[in-house]
Amino acid sequence: MKLILISLLVLGLTGLVAAVLLYLIARKFRVEEDPRIDQVQEVLPGANCGGCGFAGCRALAEACVKADTLDGLLCPVGGAPTMEKVGAILGLAAAAADPKVAVVRCNGTCEARPRTSEYDGVKSCRIQHNLYVGETACPFGCLGCGDCVAACQFGALSMDPVTGLPVVDEEKCTACGKCVKACPRGIIELRKKGPKNRRVFVQCVNKDKGAIARKACMNACIGCGKCMKECNFEAITVENNVAYIDPEKCRLCRKCESVCPTGAIHAVNFPPRKPAEPAQTENKPAEAVQTKEAQA
């Protein structure tokens, strides 16, 4: 019994000494943390989506507190209102940033891009992309397994059962960029929403030559360059047999859309075009002939 008590006493004293030592070490090497980090983190949405370029909201808060300016720092989920709150806490001006939205740069619908094989493996775009060209002859288009839908934690993406393509809900999209990272073929891009949420972009990323691309998909860009020649603002370039519209230079005139022979250029949220008025035929000569015959 005495031996047990001595053992318990020794263990208790050992634990107490260890606790004191740990406390002293913690005080000695304690790192002082700026209390504003917690304040900034509280105004952030807490999505931890990584769209800001940092590991999470805590990491973004630390970066904001340590920075001399908020330029280049943006929470895509909270947007400008959230960054204004962060700026108010830190006494810094919030940098203005144009809101963005995810766009799907593939218009290879089931009708335009017929199947050439049937995939019977794990339902994953990344796995299918690593295995072979896919169920169609286009090695650049959407694979339709929905990796982007699974990656979106805001419910902004869904698969259209008719076209087989992902659809973006602009109201729910926060431009976090997770869908961009999830797509193995890079067909999803973050673009500026544009004035009145209007955008014009090439809905194709096929880099094959025109004839090959068109054979694989009727809606493919064939790199003909007609859109580039039509643009007066040098907003369109054609590289690797596919056109691209620079959102910084585009003036939304939609002239490029009209001349595209395959309909690869897509305009969003524009009012419908007015139907062209039928040309009026000149009947005066015929009427004059009839008048002369009547007089005769």
PDB file of C-alpha atoms in Angstrom:
ATOM      1  CA  MET A   1       0.000   0.000   0.000  1.00  0.00           C
ATOM      2  CA  LYS A   2       2.818   2.364   0.933  1.00  0.00           C
ATOM      3  CA  LEU A   3       4.568   1.553  -2.357  1.00  0.00           C
ATOM      4  CA  ILE A   4       1.431   2.440  -4.321  1.00  0.00           C
ATOM      5  CA  LEU A   5       1.099   5.797  -2.576  1.00  0.00           C
ATOM      6  CA  ILE A   6       4.742   6.623  -3.243  1.00  0.00           C
ATOM      7  CA  SER A   7       4.262   5.729  -6.940  1.00  0.00           C
ATOM      8  CA  LEU A   8       1.183   7.933  -7.222  1.00  0.00           C
ATOM      9  CA  LEU A   9       3.004  10.805  -5.512  1.00  0.00           C
ATOM     10  CA  VAL A  10       5.997  10.497  -7.850  1.00  0.00           C
ATOM     11  CA  LEU A  11       3.741  10.402 -10.917  1.00  0.00           C
ATOM     12  CA  GLY A  12       1.779  13.403  -9.686  1.00  0.00           C
ATOM     13  CA  LEU A  13       4.917  15.444  -9.045  1.00  0.00           C
ATOM     14  CA  THR A  14       6.327  14.446 -12.449  1.00  0.00           C
ATOM     15  CA  GLY A  15       3.137  15.566 -14.160  1.00  0.00           C
ATOM     16  CA  LEU A  16       3.137  18.857 -12.264  1.00  0.00           C
ATOM     17  CA  VAL A  17       6.762  19.588 -13.149  1.00  0.00           C
ATOM     18  CA  ALA A  18       6.083  18.744 -16.811  1.00  0.00           C
ATOM     19  CA  ALA A  19       3.033  21.038 -16.875  1.00  0.00           C
ATOM     20  CA  VAL A  20       5.038  23.914 -15.387  1.00  0.00           C
ATOM     21  CA  LEU A  21       7.836  23.386 -17.903  1.00  0.00           C
ATOM     22  CA  LEU A  22       5.369  23.310 -20.807  1.00  0.00           C
ATOM     23  CA  TYR A  23       3.736  26.499 -19.564  1.00  0.00           C
ATOM     24  CA  LEU A  24       7.074  28.296 -19.298  1.00  0.00           C
ATOM     25  CA  ILE A  25       8.120  27.108 -22.764  1.00  0.00           C
ATOM     26  CA  ALA A  26       4.796  28.230 -24.244  1.00  0.00           C
ATOM     27  CA  ARG A  27       5.189  31.687 -22.669  1.00  0.00           C
ATOM     28  CA  LYS A  28       8.793  31.919 -23.838  1.00  0.00           C
ATOM     29  CA  PHE A  29       8.091  31.032 -27.471  1.00  0.00           C
ATOM     30  CA  ARG A  30       4.596  32.483 -27.737  1.00  0.00           C
ATOM     31  CA  VAL A  31       3.894  34.227 -31.032  1.00  0.00           C
ATOM     32  CA  GLU A  32       1.798  37.346 -30.682  1.00  0.00           C
ATOM     33  CA  GLU A  33      -1.100  37.351 -33.163  1.00  0.00           C
ATOM     34  CA  ASP A  34      -2.754  40.476 -34.416  1.00  0.00           C
ATOM     35  CA  PRO A  35      -6.320  40.563 -33.017  1.00  0.00           C
ATOM     36  CA  ARG A  36      -7.518  42.086 -36.281  1.00  0.00           C
ATOM     37  CA  ILE A  37      -7.082  38.691 -37.946  1.00  0.00           C
ATOM     38  CA  ASP A  38     -10.058  37.369 -35.962  1.00  0.00           C
ATOM     39  CA  GLN A  39     -12.057  40.493 -36.810  1.00  0.00           C
ATOM     40  CA  VAL A  40     -11.379  40.132 -40.532  1.00  0.00           C
ATOM     41  CA  GLN A  41     -12.147  36.414 -40.455  1.00  0.00           C
ATOM     42  CA  GLU A  42     -15.530  37.146 -38.889  1.00  0.00           C
ATOM     43  CA  VAL A  43     -16.651  39.305 -41.831  1.00  0.00           C
ATOM     44  CA  LEU A  44     -15.476  36.743 -44.407  1.00  0.00           C
ATOM     45  CA  PRO A  45     -18.142  34.243 -45.569  1.00  0.00           C
ATOM     46  CA  GLY A  46     -16.354  31.204 -44.136  1.00  0.00           C
ATOM     47  CA  ALA A  47     -16.703  29.150 -47.323  1.00  0.00           C
ATOM     48  CA  ASN A  48     -13.010  28.157 -47.303  1.00  0.00           C
ATOM     49  CA  CYS A  49     -13.338  27.564 -51.049  1.00  0.00           C
ATOM     50  CA  GLY A  50      -9.833  28.692 -51.977  1.00  0.00           C
ATOM     51  CA  GLY A  51     -11.105  31.015 -54.683  1.00  0.00           C
ATOM     52  CA  CYS A  52      -9.064  33.851 -53.211  1.00  0.00           C
ATOM     53  CA  GLY A  53      -5.852  31.929 -53.850  1.00  0.00           C
ATOM     54  CA  PHE A  54      -5.287  31.062 -50.191  1.00  0.00           C
ATOM     55  CA  ALA A  55      -5.895  27.864 -48.230  1.00  0.00           C
ATOM     56  CA  GLY A  56      -8.990  29.271 -46.565  1.00  0.00           C
ATOM     57  CA  CYS A  57     -10.647  32.302 -45.017  1.00  0.00           C
ATOM     58  CA  ARG A  58      -8.187  32.351 -42.100  1.00  0.00           C
ATOM     59  CA  ALA A  59      -5.226  32.487 -44.462  1.00  0.00           C
ATOM     60  CA  LEU A  60      -6.855  35.305 -46.451  1.00  0.00           C
ATOM     61  CA  ALA A  61      -7.507  37.222 -43.238  1.00  0.00           C
ATOM     62  CA  GLU A  62      -3.847  36.905 -42.243  1.00  0.00           C
ATOM     63  CA  ALA A  63      -2.736  38.088 -45.684  1.00  0.00           C
ATOM     64  CA  CYS A  64      -5.040  41.107 -45.532  1.00  0.00           C
ATOM     65  CA  VAL A  65      -3.776  42.122 -42.092  1.00  0.00           C
ATOM     66  CA  LYS A  66      -0.122  41.806 -43.113  1.00  0.00           C
ATOM     67  CA  ALA A  67      -0.575  43.647 -46.427  1.00  0.00           C
ATOM     68  CA  ASP A  68      -0.040  47.377 -46.879  1.00  0.00           C
ATOM     69  CA  THR A  69      -2.770  47.485 -49.512  1.00  0.00           C
ATOM     70  CA  LEU A  70      -5.723  45.306 -50.481  1.00  0.00           C
ATOM     71  CA  ASP A  71      -4.783  45.365 -54.163  1.00  0.00           C
ATOM     72  CA  GLY A  72      -4.772  41.814 -55.480  1.00  0.00           C
ATOM     73  CA  LEU A  73      -6.645  40.492 -52.451  1.00  0.00           C
ATOM     74  CA  LEU A  74     -10.255  39.540 -53.081  1.00  0.00           C
ATOM     75  CA  CYS A  75     -12.841  37.224 -51.620  1.00  0.00           C
ATOM     76  CA  PRO A  76     -14.802  36.080 -54.695  1.00  0.00           C
ATOM     77  CA  VAL A  77     -17.657  34.749 -52.581  1.00  0.00           C
ATOM     78  CA  GLY A  78     -18.241  37.929 -50.586  1.00  0.00           C
ATOM     79  CA  GLY A  79     -17.230  40.242 -53.405  1.00  0.00           C
ATOM     80  CA  ALA A  80     -16.843  44.003 -53.092  1.00  0.00           C
ATOM     81  CA  PRO A  81     -19.178  44.421 -50.047  1.00  0.00           C
ATOM     82  CA  THR A  82     -17.093  42.001 -47.983  1.00  0.00           C
ATOM     83  CA  MET A  83     -13.809  43.603 -49.021  1.00  0.00           C
ATOM     84  CA  GLU A  84     -15.196  47.003 -48.032  1.00  0.00           C
ATOM     85  CA  LYS A  85     -15.831  45.629 -44.523  1.00  0.00           C
ATOM     86  CA  VAL A  86     -12.293  44.257 -44.436  1.00  0.00           C
ATOM     87  CA  GLY A  87     -10.958  47.626 -45.535  1.00  0.00           C
ATOM     88  CA  ALA A  88     -12.932  49.384 -42.812  1.00  0.00           C
ATOM     89  CA  ILE A  89     -11.391  47.135 -40.149  1.00  0.00           C
ATOM     90  CA  LEU A  90      -7.855  47.638 -41.428  1.00  0.00           C
ATOM     91  CA  GLY A  91      -8.184  51.281 -42.438  1.00  0.00           C
ATOM     92  CA  LEU A  92      -7.376  50.449 -46.055  1.00  0.00           C
ATOM     93  CA  ALA A  93      -9.161  51.227 -49.279  1.00  0.00           C
ATOM     94  CA  ALA A  94     -10.840  48.199 -50.818  1.00  0.00           C
ATOM     95  CA  ALA A  95      -9.726  47.653 -54.392  1.00  0.00           C
ATOM     96  CA  ALA A  96     -12.530  47.736 -56.944  1.00  0.00           C
ATOM     97  CA  ALA A  97     -13.024  44.419 -58.695  1.00  0.00           C
ATOM     98  CA  ASP A  98     -15.383  43.498 -61.482  1.00  0.00           C
ATOM     99  CA  PRO A  99     -17.644  40.582 -60.557  1.00  0.00           C
ATOM    100  CA  LYS A 100     -16.942  37.375 -62.449  1.00  0.00           C
ATOM    101  CA  VAL A 101     -18.894  34.279 -63.333  1.00  0.00           C
ATOM    102  CA  ALA A 102     -18.016  30.833 -64.643  1.00  0.00           C
ATOM    103  CA  VAL A 103     -18.706  30.200 -68.335  1.00  0.00           C
ATOM    104  CA  VAL A 104     -18.692  26.836 -70.086  1.00  0.00           C
ATOM    105  CA  ARG A 105     -16.656  27.105 -73.296  1.00  0.00           C
ATOM    106  CA  CYS A 106     -18.079  24.034 -74.982  1.00  0.00           C
ATOM    107  CA  ASN A 107     -21.211  23.844 -77.100  1.00  0.00           C
ATOM    108  CA  GLY A 108     -20.770  20.249 -78.133  1.00  0.00           C
ATOM    109  CA  THR A 109     -24.332  19.161 -77.508  1.00  0.00           C
ATOM    110  CA  CYS A 110     -25.507  15.596 -78.033  1.00  0.00           C
ATOM    111  CA  GLU A 111     -26.934  16.573 -81.429  1.00  0.00           C
ATOM    112  CA  ALA A 112     -23.844  18.447 -82.620  1.00  0.00           C
ATOM    113  CA  ARG A 113     -21.328  15.933 -81.315  1.00  0.00           C
ATOM    114  CA  PRO A 114     -22.506  12.351 -81.824  1.00  0.00           C
ATOM    115  CA  ARG A 115     -21.070   9.520 -79.778  1.00  0.00           C
ATOM    116  CA  THR A 116     -18.470   7.246 -81.266  1.00  0.00           C
ATOM    117  CA  SER A 117     -18.086   4.973 -78.221  1.00  0.00           C
ATOM    118  CA  GLU A 118     -19.620   4.289 -74.831  1.00  0.00           C
ATOM    119  CA  TYR A 119     -17.725   4.798 -71.574  1.00  0.00           C
ATOM    120  CA  ASP A 120     -18.523   2.188 -68.937  1.00  0.00           C
ATOM    121  CA  GLY A 121     -16.008   3.076 -66.235  1.00  0.00           C
ATOM    122  CA  VAL A 122     -16.007   5.223 -63.110  1.00  0.00           C
ATOM    123  CA  LYS A 123     -18.143   8.327 -63.657  1.00  0.00           C
ATOM    124  CA  SER A 124     -15.341  10.867 -63.507  1.00  0.00           C
ATOM    125  CA  CYS A 125     -14.203  13.338 -66.144  1.00  0.00           C
ATOM    126  CA  ARG A 126     -10.628  13.214 -64.918  1.00  0.00           C
ATOM    127  CA  ILE A 127     -10.416   9.433 -65.082  1.00  0.00           C
ATOM    128  CA  GLN A 128     -12.099   9.297 -68.487  1.00  0.00           C
ATOM    129  CA  HIS A 129      -9.800  12.052 -69.804  1.00  0.00           C
ATOM    130  CA  ASN A 130      -6.726  10.107 -68.706  1.00  0.00           C
ATOM    131  CA  LEU A 131      -7.983   6.897 -70.299  1.00  0.00           C
ATOM    132  CA  TYR A 132      -8.916   7.973 -73.823  1.00  0.00           C
ATOM    133  CA  VAL A 133     -10.420  10.646 -76.080  1.00  0.00           C
ATOM    134  CA  GLY A 134     -13.912  10.194 -74.655  1.00  0.00           C
ATOM    135  CA  GLU A 135     -17.275   9.086 -75.972  1.00  0.00           C
ATOM    136  CA  THR A 136     -17.099  11.502 -78.916  1.00  0.00           C
ATOM    137  CA  ALA A 137     -14.469  12.280 -81.531  1.00  0.00           C
ATOM    138  CA  CYS A 138     -13.650  15.650 -79.930  1.00  0.00           C
ATOM    139  CA  PRO A 139     -10.595  15.359 -77.660  1.00  0.00           C
ATOM    140  CA  PHE A 140     -11.158  18.864 -76.246  1.00  0.00           C
ATOM    141  CA  GLY A 141     -14.864  18.987 -75.385  1.00  0.00           C
ATOM    142  CA  CYS A 142     -16.875  18.347 -72.238  1.00  0.00           C
ATOM    143  CA  LEU A 143     -16.878  14.735 -71.063  1.00  0.00           C
ATOM    144  CA  GLY A 144     -20.196  15.120 -69.260  1.00  0.00           C
ATOM    145  CA  CYS A 145     -19.432  13.222 -66.039  1.00  0.00           C
ATOM    146  CA  GLY A 146     -20.086  16.263 -63.849  1.00  0.00           C
ATOM    147  CA  ASP A 147     -16.806  16.694 -61.946  1.00  0.00           C
ATOM    148  CA  CYS A 148     -17.475  20.439 -62.013  1.00  0.00           C
ATOM    149  CA  VAL A 149     -20.939  19.934 -60.504  1.00  0.00           C
ATOM    150  CA  ALA A 150     -19.488  17.869 -57.668  1.00  0.00           C
ATOM    151  CA  ALA A 151     -16.782  20.460 -57.015  1.00  0.00           C
ATOM    152  CA  CYS A 152     -19.211  23.388 -56.691  1.00  0.00           C
ATOM    153  CA  GLN A 153     -20.219  23.816 -53.060  1.00  0.00           C
ATOM    154  CA  PHE A 154     -22.746  26.541 -53.863  1.00  0.00           C
ATOM    155  CA  GLY A 155     -25.034  24.498 -56.111  1.00  0.00           C
ATOM    156  CA  ALA A 156     -24.365  26.797 -59.070  1.00  0.00           C
ATOM    157  CA  LEU A 157     -23.735  24.019 -61.590  1.00  0.00           C
ATOM    158  CA  SER A 158     -25.971  21.311 -62.973  1.00  0.00           C
ATOM    159  CA  MET A 159     -25.869  18.942 -65.939  1.00  0.00           C
ATOM    160  CA  ASP A 160     -28.408  19.520 -68.689  1.00  0.00           C
ATOM    161  CA  PRO A 161     -29.878  16.087 -69.554  1.00  0.00           C
ATOM    162  CA  VAL A 162     -30.721  17.217 -73.107  1.00  0.00           C
ATOM    163  CA  THR A 163     -27.403  18.763 -74.160  1.00  0.00           C
ATOM    164  CA  GLY A 164     -25.196  16.748 -71.815  1.00  0.00           C
ATOM    165  CA  LEU A 165     -23.354  19.950 -70.853  1.00  0.00           C
ATOM    166  CA  PRO A 166     -22.977  21.745 -67.511  1.00  0.00           C
ATOM    167  CA  VAL A 167     -25.162  24.807 -66.926  1.00  0.00           C
ATOM    168  CA  VAL A 168     -24.110  27.702 -64.677  1.00  0.00           C
ATOM    169  CA  ASP A 169     -26.636  29.452 -62.444  1.00  0.00           C
ATOM    170  CA  GLU A 170     -25.391  33.057 -62.489  1.00  0.00           C
ATOM    171  CA  GLU A 171     -27.273  33.942 -59.309  1.00  0.00           C
ATOM    172  CA  LYS A 172     -25.553  31.227 -57.301  1.00  0.00           C
ATOM    173  CA  CYS A 173     -22.092  31.336 -58.903  1.00  0.00           C
ATOM    174  CA  THR A 174     -19.506  33.020 -56.686  1.00  0.00           C
ATOM    175  CA  ALA A 175     -16.590  32.680 -59.124  1.00  0.00           C
ATOM    176  CA  CYS A 176     -14.613  30.684 -56.575  1.00  0.00           C
ATOM    177  CA  GLY A 177     -12.915  28.799 -59.405  1.00  0.00           C
ATOM    178  CA  LYS A 178     -13.337  25.267 -58.048  1.00  0.00           C
ATOM    179  CA  CYS A 179     -15.129  24.141 -61.185  1.00  0.00           C
ATOM    180  CA  VAL A 180     -12.272  25.545 -63.261  1.00  0.00           C
ATOM    181  CA  LYS A 181      -9.789  23.406 -61.354  1.00  0.00           C
ATOM    182  CA  ALA A 182     -12.042  20.349 -61.482  1.00  0.00           C
ATOM    183  CA  CYS A 183     -12.392  20.328 -65.289  1.00  0.00           C
ATOM    184  CA  PRO A 184      -9.529  18.270 -66.780  1.00  0.00           C
ATOM    185  CA  ARG A 185     -10.017  19.827 -70.222  1.00  0.00           C
ATOM    186  CA  GLY A 186     -10.097  23.458 -69.173  1.00  0.00           C
ATOM    187  CA  ILE A 187     -13.411  24.294 -70.799  1.00  0.00           C
ATOM    188  CA  ILE A 188     -14.650  26.348 -67.831  1.00  0.00           C
ATOM    189  CA  GLU A 189     -13.377  29.897 -67.520  1.00  0.00           C
ATOM    190  CA  LEU A 190     -14.001  32.743 -65.096  1.00  0.00           C
ATOM    191  CA  ARG A 191     -15.007  35.837 -67.059  1.00  0.00           C
ATOM    192  CA  LYS A 192     -16.288  39.263 -66.121  1.00  0.00           C
ATOM    193  CA  LYS A 193     -20.045  39.360 -65.824  1.00  0.00           C
ATOM    194  CA  GLY A 194     -20.005  42.465 -67.972  1.00  0.00           C
ATOM    195  CA  PRO A 195     -22.403  45.421 -68.063  1.00  0.00           C
ATOM    196  CA  LYS A 196     -25.971  44.244 -67.439  1.00  0.00           C
ATOM    197  CA  ASN A 197     -24.481  40.734 -67.125  1.00  0.00           C
ATOM    198  CA  ARG A 198     -23.877  40.642 -70.875  1.00  0.00           C
ATOM    199  CA  ARG A 199     -20.964  38.677 -72.276  1.00  0.00           C
ATOM    200  CA  VAL A 200     -19.686  37.456 -75.626  1.00  0.00           C
ATOM    201  CA  PHE A 201     -17.288  34.528 -75.819  1.00  0.00           C
ATOM    202  CA  VAL A 202     -16.204  31.696 -78.080  1.00  0.00           C
ATOM    203  CA  GLN A 203     -17.902  28.535 -76.880  1.00  0.00           C
ATOM    204  CA  CYS A 204     -15.246  26.149 -78.128  1.00  0.00           C
ATOM    205  CA  VAL A 205     -11.672  25.185 -77.211  1.00  0.00           C
ATOM    206  CA  ASN A 206     -11.003  22.682 -80.009  1.00  0.00           C
ATOM    207  CA  LYS A 207      -7.469  23.219 -81.329  1.00  0.00           C
ATOM    208  CA  ASP A 208      -7.739  20.836 -84.269  1.00  0.00           C
ATOM    209  CA  LYS A 209      -7.778  22.172 -87.812  1.00  0.00           C
ATOM    210  CA  GLY A 210     -11.124  23.351 -89.114  1.00  0.00           C
ATOM    211  CA  ALA A 211     -12.140  20.283 -91.093  1.00  0.00           C
ATOM    212  CA  ILE A 212     -11.235  17.889 -88.271  1.00  0.00           C
ATOM    213  CA  ALA A 213     -12.916  20.030 -85.615  1.00  0.00           C
ATOM    214  CA  ARG A 214     -16.107  20.389 -87.669  1.00  0.00           C
ATOM    215  CA  LYS A 215     -16.233  16.655 -88.319  1.00  0.00           C
ATOM    216  CA  ALA A 216     -16.106  16.001 -84.570  1.00  0.00           C
ATOM    217  CA  CYS A 217     -18.619  18.734 -83.664  1.00  0.00           C
ATOM    218  CA  MET A 218     -20.936  20.805 -85.857  1.00  0.00           C
ATOM    219  CA  ASN A 219     -20.695  23.728 -83.400  1.00  0.00           C
ATOM    220  CA  ALA A 220     -16.893  23.824 -83.289  1.00  0.00           C
ATOM    221  CA  CYS A 221     -14.784  26.882 -84.041  1.00  0.00           C
ATOM    222  CA  ILE A 222     -12.913  26.224 -87.292  1.00  0.00           C
ATOM    223  CA  GLY A 223     -10.374  29.039 -86.888  1.00  0.00           C
ATOM    224  CA  CYS A 224     -11.462  30.774 -90.097  1.00  0.00           C
ATOM    225  CA  GLY A 225     -10.679  34.223 -88.679  1.00  0.00           C
ATOM    226  CA  LYS A 226     -13.863  35.915 -89.960  1.00  0.00           C
ATOM    227  CA  CYS A 227     -14.676  37.133 -86.448  1.00  0.00           C
ATOM    228  CA  MET A 228     -11.186  38.560 -86.009  1.00  0.00           C
ATOM    229  CA  LYS A 229     -11.436  40.486 -89.285  1.00  0.00           C
ATOM    230  CA  GLU A 230     -14.884  41.807 -88.361  1.00  0.00           C
ATOM    231  CA  CYS A 231     -13.830  43.104 -84.909  1.00  0.00           C
ATOM    232  CA  ASN A 232     -12.893  46.802 -84.917  1.00  0.00           C
ATOM    233  CA  PHE A 233     -11.441  46.694 -81.403  1.00  0.00           C
ATOM    234  CA  GLU A 234      -8.780  43.986 -81.826  1.00  0.00           C
ATOM    235  CA  ALA A 235     -10.525  41.958 -79.139  1.00  0.00           C
ATOM    236  CA  ILE A 236     -10.322  38.648 -81.020  1.00  0.00           C
ATOM    237  CA  THR A 237      -7.279  36.525 -81.682  1.00  0.00           C
ATOM    238  CA  VAL A 238      -6.989  33.165 -83.435  1.00  0.00           C
ATOM    239  CA  GLU A 239      -4.318  30.856 -82.078  1.00  0.00           C
ATOM    240  CA  ASN A 240      -3.973  27.096 -82.513  1.00  0.00           C
ATOM    241  CA  ASN A 241      -6.994  27.052 -84.843  1.00  0.00           C
ATOM    242  CA  VAL A 242      -9.411  28.478 -82.272  1.00  0.00           C
ATOM    243  CA  ALA A 243     -10.631  32.037 -81.672  1.00  0.00           C
ATOM    244  CA  TYR A 244     -10.620  33.789 -78.309  1.00  0.00           C
ATOM    245  CA  ILE A 245     -12.370  37.010 -77.288  1.00  0.00           C
ATOM    246  CA  ASP A 246     -10.528  39.222 -74.796  1.00  0.00           C
ATOM    247  CA  PRO A 247     -13.135  40.481 -72.284  1.00  0.00           C
ATOM    248  CA  GLU A 248     -10.999  43.544 -71.566  1.00  0.00           C
ATOM    249  CA  LYS A 249     -11.182  44.722 -75.178  1.00  0.00           C
ATOM    250  CA  CYS A 250     -14.604  43.445 -76.214  1.00  0.00           C
ATOM    251  CA  ARG A 251     -17.228  46.198 -76.675  1.00  0.00           C
ATOM    252  CA  LEU A 252     -20.154  43.761 -76.980  1.00  0.00           C
ATOM    253  CA  CYS A 253     -21.060  44.910 -80.488  1.00  0.00           C
ATOM    254  CA  ARG A 254     -21.834  41.283 -81.474  1.00  0.00           C
ATOM    255  CA  LYS A 255     -20.617  41.732 -85.039  1.00  0.00           C
ATOM    256  CA  CYS A 256     -18.427  38.673 -84.593  1.00  0.00           C
ATOM    257  CA  GLU A 257     -21.433  36.579 -83.640  1.00  0.00           C
ATOM    258  CA  SER A 258     -23.167  37.459 -86.905  1.00  0.00           C
ATOM    259  CA  VAL A 259     -20.292  36.370 -89.147  1.00  0.00           C
ATOM    260  CA  CYS A 260     -19.374  33.123 -87.366  1.00  0.00           C
ATOM    261  CA  PRO A 261     -20.223  30.322 -89.842  1.00  0.00           C
ATOM    262  CA  THR A 262     -20.624  27.620 -87.167  1.00  0.00           C
ATOM    263  CA  GLY A 263     -22.327  29.556 -84.376  1.00  0.00           C
ATOM    264  CA  ALA A 264     -19.368  29.033 -82.055  1.00  0.00           C
ATOM    265  CA  ILE A 265     -19.618  32.573 -80.668  1.00  0.00           C
ATOM    266  CA  HIS A 266     -22.099  32.840 -77.816  1.00  0.00           C
ATOM    267  CA  ALA A 267     -23.771  36.032 -76.551  1.00  0.00           C
ATOM    268  CA  VAL A 268     -25.394  35.977 -73.086  1.00  0.00           C
ATOM    269  CA  ASN A 269     -28.227  38.097 -71.672  1.00  0.00           C
ATOM    270  CA  PHE A 270     -28.711  40.265 -74.749  1.00  0.00           C
ATOM    271  CA  PRO A 271     -32.200  41.241 -75.910  1.00  0.00           C
ATOM    272  CA  PRO A 272     -33.384  39.317 -78.978  1.00  0.00           C
ATOM    273  CA  ARG A 273     -32.300  40.755 -82.281  1.00  0.00           C
ATOM    274  CA  LYS A 274     -34.922  42.561 -84.326  1.00  0.00           C
ATOM    275  CA  PRO A 275     -35.988  40.536 -87.378  1.00  0.00           C
ATOM    276  CA  ALA A 276     -34.669  41.902 -90.636  1.00  0.00           C
ATOM    277  CA  GLU A 277     -37.260  43.824 -92.635  1.00  0.00           C
ATOM    278  CA  PRO A 278     -38.071  42.199 -95.997  1.00  0.00           C
ATOM    279  CA  ALA A 279     -36.759  44.103 -98.961  1.00  0.00           C
ATOM    280  CA  GLN A 280     -39.430  46.029-100.820  1.00  0.00           C
ATOM    281  CA  THR A 281     -39.635  45.153-104.510  1.00  0.00           C
ATOM    282  CA  GLU A 282     -40.006  47.890-107.052  1.00  0.00           C
ATOM    283  CA  ASN A 283     -43.308  47.472-108.944  1.00  0.00           C
ATOM    284  CA  LYS A 284     -43.254  50.779-110.741  1.00  0.00           C
ATOM    285  CA  PRO A 285     -41.946  49.430-114.094  1.00  0.00           C
ATOM    286  CA  ALA A 286     -44.615  46.721-114.173  1.00  0.00           C
ATOM    287  CA  GLU A 287     -47.305  49.248-113.294  1.00  0.00           C
ATOM    288  CA  ALA A 288     -46.086  51.543-116.065  1.00  0.00           C
ATOM    289  CA  VAL A 289     -46.295  48.717-118.624  1.00  0.00           C
ATOM    290  CA  GLN A 290     -49.826  47.885-117.512  1.00  0.00           C
ATOM    291  CA  THR A 291     -50.848  51.565-117.838  1.00  0.00           C
ATOM    292  CA  LYS A 292     -49.459  51.793-121.369  1.00  0.00           C
ATOM    293  CA  GLU A 293     -51.277  48.603-122.391  1.00  0.00           C
ATOM    294  CA  ALA A 294     -54.506  49.968-120.961  1.00  0.00           C
ATOM    295  CA  GLN A 295     -54.097  53.232-122.902  1.00  0.00           C
ATOM    296  CA  ALA A 296     -53.400  51.325-126.102  1.00  0.00           C
TER     297      ALA A 296
END
